[in-house]
Tab-separated table of C-alpha atoms in Angstrom:
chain	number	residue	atom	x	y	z
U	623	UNK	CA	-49.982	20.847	-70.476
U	624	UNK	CA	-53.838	21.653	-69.541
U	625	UNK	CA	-55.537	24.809	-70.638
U	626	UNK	CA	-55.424	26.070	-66.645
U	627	UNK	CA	-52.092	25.582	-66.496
U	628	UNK	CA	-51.044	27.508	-69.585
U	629	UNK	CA	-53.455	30.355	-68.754
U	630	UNK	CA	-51.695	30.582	-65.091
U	631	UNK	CA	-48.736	31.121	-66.920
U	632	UNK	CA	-49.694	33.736	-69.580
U	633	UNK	CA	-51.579	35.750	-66.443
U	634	UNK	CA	-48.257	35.952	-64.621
U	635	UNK	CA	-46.669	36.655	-68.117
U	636	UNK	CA	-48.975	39.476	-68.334
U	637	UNK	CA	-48.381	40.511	-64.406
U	638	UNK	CA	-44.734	40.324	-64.877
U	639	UNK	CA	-44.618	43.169	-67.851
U	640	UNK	CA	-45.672	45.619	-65.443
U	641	UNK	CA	-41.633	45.368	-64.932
U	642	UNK	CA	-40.920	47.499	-68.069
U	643	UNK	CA	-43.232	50.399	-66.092
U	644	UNK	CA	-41.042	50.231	-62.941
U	645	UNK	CA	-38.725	53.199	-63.534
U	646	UNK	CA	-35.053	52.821	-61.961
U	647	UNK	CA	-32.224	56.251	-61.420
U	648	UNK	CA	-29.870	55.137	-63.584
U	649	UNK	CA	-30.528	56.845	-67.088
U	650	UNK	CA	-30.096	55.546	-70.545
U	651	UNK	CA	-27.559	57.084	-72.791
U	652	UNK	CA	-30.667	59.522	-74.662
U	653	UNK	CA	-31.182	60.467	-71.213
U	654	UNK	CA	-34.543	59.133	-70.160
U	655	UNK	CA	-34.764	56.679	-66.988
U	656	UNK	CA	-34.004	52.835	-66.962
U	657	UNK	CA	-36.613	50.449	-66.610
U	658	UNK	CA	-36.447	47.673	-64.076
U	659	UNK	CA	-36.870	45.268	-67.118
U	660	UNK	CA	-34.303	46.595	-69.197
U	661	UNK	CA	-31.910	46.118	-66.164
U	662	UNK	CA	-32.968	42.333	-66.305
U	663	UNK	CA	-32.430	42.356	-69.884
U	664	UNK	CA	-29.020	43.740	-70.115
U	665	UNK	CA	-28.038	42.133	-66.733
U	666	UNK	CA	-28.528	38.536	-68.614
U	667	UNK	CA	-26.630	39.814	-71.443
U	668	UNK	CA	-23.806	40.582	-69.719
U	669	UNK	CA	-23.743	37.250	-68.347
U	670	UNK	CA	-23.858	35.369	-71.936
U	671	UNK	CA	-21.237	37.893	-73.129
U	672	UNK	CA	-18.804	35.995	-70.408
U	673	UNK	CA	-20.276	33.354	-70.106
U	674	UNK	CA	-16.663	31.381	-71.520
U	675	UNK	CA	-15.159	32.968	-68.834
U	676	UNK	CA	-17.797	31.687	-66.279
U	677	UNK	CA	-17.252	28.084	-67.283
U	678	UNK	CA	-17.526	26.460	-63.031
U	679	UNK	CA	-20.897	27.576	-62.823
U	680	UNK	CA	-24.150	26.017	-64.074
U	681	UNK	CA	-25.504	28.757	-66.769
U	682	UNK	CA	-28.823	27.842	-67.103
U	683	UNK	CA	-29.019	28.897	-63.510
U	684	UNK	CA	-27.126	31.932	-63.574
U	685	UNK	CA	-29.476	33.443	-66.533
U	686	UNK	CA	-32.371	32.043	-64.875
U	687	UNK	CA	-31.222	33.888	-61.412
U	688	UNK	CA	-30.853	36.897	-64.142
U	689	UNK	CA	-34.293	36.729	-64.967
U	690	UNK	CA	-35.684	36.712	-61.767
U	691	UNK	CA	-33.605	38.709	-59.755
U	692	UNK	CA	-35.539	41.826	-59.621
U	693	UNK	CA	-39.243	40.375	-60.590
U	694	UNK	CA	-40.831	40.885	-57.103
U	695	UNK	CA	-39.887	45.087	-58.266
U	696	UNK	CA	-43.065	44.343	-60.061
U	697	UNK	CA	-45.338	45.289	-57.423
U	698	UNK	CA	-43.368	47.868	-55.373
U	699	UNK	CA	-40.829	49.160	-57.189
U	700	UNK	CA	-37.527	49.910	-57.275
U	701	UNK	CA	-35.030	51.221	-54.549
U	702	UNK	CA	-32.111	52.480	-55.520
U	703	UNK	CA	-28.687	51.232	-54.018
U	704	UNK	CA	-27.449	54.546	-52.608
U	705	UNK	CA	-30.967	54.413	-50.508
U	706	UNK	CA	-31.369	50.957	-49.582
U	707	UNK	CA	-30.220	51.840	-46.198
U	708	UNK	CA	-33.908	53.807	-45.725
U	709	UNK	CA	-35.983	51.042	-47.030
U	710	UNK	CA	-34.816	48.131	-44.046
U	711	UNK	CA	-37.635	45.585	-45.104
U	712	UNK	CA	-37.420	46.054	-48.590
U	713	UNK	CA	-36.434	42.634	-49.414
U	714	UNK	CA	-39.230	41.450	-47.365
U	715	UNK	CA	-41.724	43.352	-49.495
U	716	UNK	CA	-39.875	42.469	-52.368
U	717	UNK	CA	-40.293	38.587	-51.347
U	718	UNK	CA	-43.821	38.781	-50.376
U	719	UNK	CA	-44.608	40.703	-53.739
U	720	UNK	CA	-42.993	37.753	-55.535
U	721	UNK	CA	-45.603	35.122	-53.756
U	722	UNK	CA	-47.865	37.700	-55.048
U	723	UNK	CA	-46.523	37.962	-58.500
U	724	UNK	CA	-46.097	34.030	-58.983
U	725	UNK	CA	-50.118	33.030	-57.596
U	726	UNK	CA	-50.987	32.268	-60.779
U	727	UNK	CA	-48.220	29.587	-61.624
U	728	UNK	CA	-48.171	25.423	-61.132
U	729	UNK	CA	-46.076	24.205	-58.710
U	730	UNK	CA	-43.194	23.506	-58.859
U	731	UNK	CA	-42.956	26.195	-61.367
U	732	UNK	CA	-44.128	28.603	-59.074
U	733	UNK	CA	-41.448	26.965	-55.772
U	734	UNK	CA	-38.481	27.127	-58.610
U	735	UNK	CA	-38.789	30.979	-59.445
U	736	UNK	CA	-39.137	31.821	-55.652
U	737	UNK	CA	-36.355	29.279	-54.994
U	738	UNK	CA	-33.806	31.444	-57.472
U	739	UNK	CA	-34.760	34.345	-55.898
U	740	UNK	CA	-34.000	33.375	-52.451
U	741	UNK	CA	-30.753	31.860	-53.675
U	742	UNK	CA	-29.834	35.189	-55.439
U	743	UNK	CA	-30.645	37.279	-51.825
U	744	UNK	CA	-29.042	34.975	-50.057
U	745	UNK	CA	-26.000	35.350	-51.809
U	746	UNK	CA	-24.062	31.737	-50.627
U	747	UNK	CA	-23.863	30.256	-53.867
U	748	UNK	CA	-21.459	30.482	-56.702
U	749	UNK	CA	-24.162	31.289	-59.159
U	750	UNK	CA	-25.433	33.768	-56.411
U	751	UNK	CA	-22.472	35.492	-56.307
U	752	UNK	CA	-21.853	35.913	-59.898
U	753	UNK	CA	-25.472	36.978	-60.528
U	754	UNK	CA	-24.671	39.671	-57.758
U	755	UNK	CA	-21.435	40.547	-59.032
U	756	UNK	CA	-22.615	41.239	-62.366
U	757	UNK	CA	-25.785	42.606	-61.166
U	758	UNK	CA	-23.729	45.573	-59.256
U	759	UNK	CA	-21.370	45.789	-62.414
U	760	UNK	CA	-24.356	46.428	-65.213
U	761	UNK	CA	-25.761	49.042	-62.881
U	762	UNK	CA	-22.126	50.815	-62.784
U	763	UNK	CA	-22.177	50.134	-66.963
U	764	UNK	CA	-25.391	51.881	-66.909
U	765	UNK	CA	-24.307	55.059	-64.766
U	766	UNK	CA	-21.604	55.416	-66.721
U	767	UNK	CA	-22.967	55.245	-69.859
U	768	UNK	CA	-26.315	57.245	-69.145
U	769	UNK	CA	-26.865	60.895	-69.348
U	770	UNK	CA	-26.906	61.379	-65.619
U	771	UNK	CA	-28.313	64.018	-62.989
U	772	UNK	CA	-25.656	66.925	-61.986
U	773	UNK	CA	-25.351	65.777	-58.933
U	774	UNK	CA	-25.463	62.352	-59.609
U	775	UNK	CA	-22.882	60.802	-57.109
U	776	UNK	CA	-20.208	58.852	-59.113
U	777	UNK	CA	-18.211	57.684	-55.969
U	778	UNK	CA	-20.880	55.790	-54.514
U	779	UNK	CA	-20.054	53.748	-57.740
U	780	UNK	CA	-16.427	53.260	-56.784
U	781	UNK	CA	-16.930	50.767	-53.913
U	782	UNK	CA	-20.822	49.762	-54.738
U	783	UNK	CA	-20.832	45.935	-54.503
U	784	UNK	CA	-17.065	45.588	-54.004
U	785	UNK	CA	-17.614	42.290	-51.287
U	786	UNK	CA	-19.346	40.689	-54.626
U	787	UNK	CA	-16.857	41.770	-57.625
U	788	UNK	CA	-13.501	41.179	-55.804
U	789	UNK	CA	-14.550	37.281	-55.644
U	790	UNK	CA	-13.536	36.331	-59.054
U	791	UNK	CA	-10.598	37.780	-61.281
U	792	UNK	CA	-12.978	38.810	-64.281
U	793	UNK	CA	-15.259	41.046	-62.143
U	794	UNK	CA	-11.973	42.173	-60.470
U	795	UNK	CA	-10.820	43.115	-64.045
U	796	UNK	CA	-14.447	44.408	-65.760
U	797	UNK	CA	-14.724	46.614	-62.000
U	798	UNK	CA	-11.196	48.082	-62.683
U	799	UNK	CA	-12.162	48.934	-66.278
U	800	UNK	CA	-15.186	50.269	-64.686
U	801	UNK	CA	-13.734	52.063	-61.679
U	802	UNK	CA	-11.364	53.954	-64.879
U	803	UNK	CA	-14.855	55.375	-66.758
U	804	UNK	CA	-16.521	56.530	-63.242
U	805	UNK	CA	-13.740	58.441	-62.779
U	806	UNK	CA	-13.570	60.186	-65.510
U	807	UNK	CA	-17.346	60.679	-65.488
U	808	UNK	CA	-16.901	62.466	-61.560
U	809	UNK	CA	-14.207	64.135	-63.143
U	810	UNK	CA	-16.124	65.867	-65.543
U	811	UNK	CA	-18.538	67.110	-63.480
C-alpha cells in the first residue's frame, strides 16, 4: 500500500472519530447521553453475541453494515427515532455527508463503505434486515437500561421497528424480552 493511500485512510480515521462527539437521547445507565459511536459499538456487539444464532447470513457483512450504519451521523448528527418524521431528507443528508466523510479513501474502499450503507437503508437484504432489526433492538436495550428523562416516552419503544424484529424468531424472542423491561420501566414512572 503507498504512503497516499494509507494517509487517505488515517484522515478519514481521524474524520470518522468525530462520531464519539455526536450525542444521541438515549442515556447511559450513570445517566449521561449516548454517543453515536458507542451505539455502533454496542450495536456490533450485539450482533457477535448471536451471531450462532445468525448462522444464514454472511457475518463479515453484517458487522461491517454495523460499523457503518450510522457513520454519515458524523457530519450532521443524530435524529432521534421518535422525530424522524420532522427531518424528511435526513437520509439524504446523511448519504451526502457519507460521500463527504469517505473523500479521503481509495476506491473501491471508498464505493464498498457507501455500498453497505445503501444496502443497510435500503433494507432488502437479509443482512439488511438483521442489521436493522438489531439496530432498533440495542436502541430499546439502551432506553431501558439508561437513566432516562421523566417524560421519556417508553411506548414509542413498544412497536419501534416492529416491521424489522418480527422477521426472524430470535428478534421476535429478544423484542418480547424487551417489550417485558419497557414495561416495567413506563410502569414506574
Amino acid at each position: 500500500m503507498n504512503t497516499n493511500t494509507i494517509k487517505g485512510r488515517l484522515l478519514f480515521l481521524k474524520e470518522a472519530e468525530n462520531l464519539k462527539n455526536v450525542m444521541r437521547s438515549s442515556h447511559t445507565s450513570s445517566g449521561r447521553n449516548e454517543s453515536t459511536a458507542e451505539h455502533t459499538w454496542r450495536l456490533a456487539l450485539l450482533a457477535l453475541v448471536f451471531e450462532d444464532e445468525l448462522k444464514y447470513l454472511d457475518f463479515s457483512r453484517v458487522l461491517k453494515m454495523c460499523l457503518v450504519h450510522d457513520l454519515g451521523e458524523t457530519l450532521s448528527g443524530d435524529v432521534p427515532a421518535i422525530e424522524k418524521q420532522n427531518y424528511p431528507n435526513k437520509d439524504i443528508q446523511e448519504r451526502n455527508d457519507l460521500i463527504i466523510l469517505t473523500s479521503s479513501l481509495d476506491e473501491p474502499l471508498r464505493s464498498d463503505l457507501l455500498g453497505l450503507w445503501e444496502e443497510y437503508e435500503a433494507g432488502q437484504t437479509q443482512e439488511a434486515i438483521a442489521v436493522k432489526a438489531l439496530d432498533k433492538l440495542e436502541t430499546i436495550l439502551q432506553h431501558n437500561q439508561g437513566i432516562n428523562p421523566e417524560d421519556f416516552n417508553y411506548e414509542f419503544n413498544l412497536t419501534y421497528g416492529e416491521k424489522y424484529t418480527d422477521k426472524h424468531p430470535l428478534f421476535k424472542s429478544i423484542r418480547a424480552i424487551l417489550n417485558e423491561e419497557t414495561l416495567q420501566r413506563a410502569n414506574k414512572q
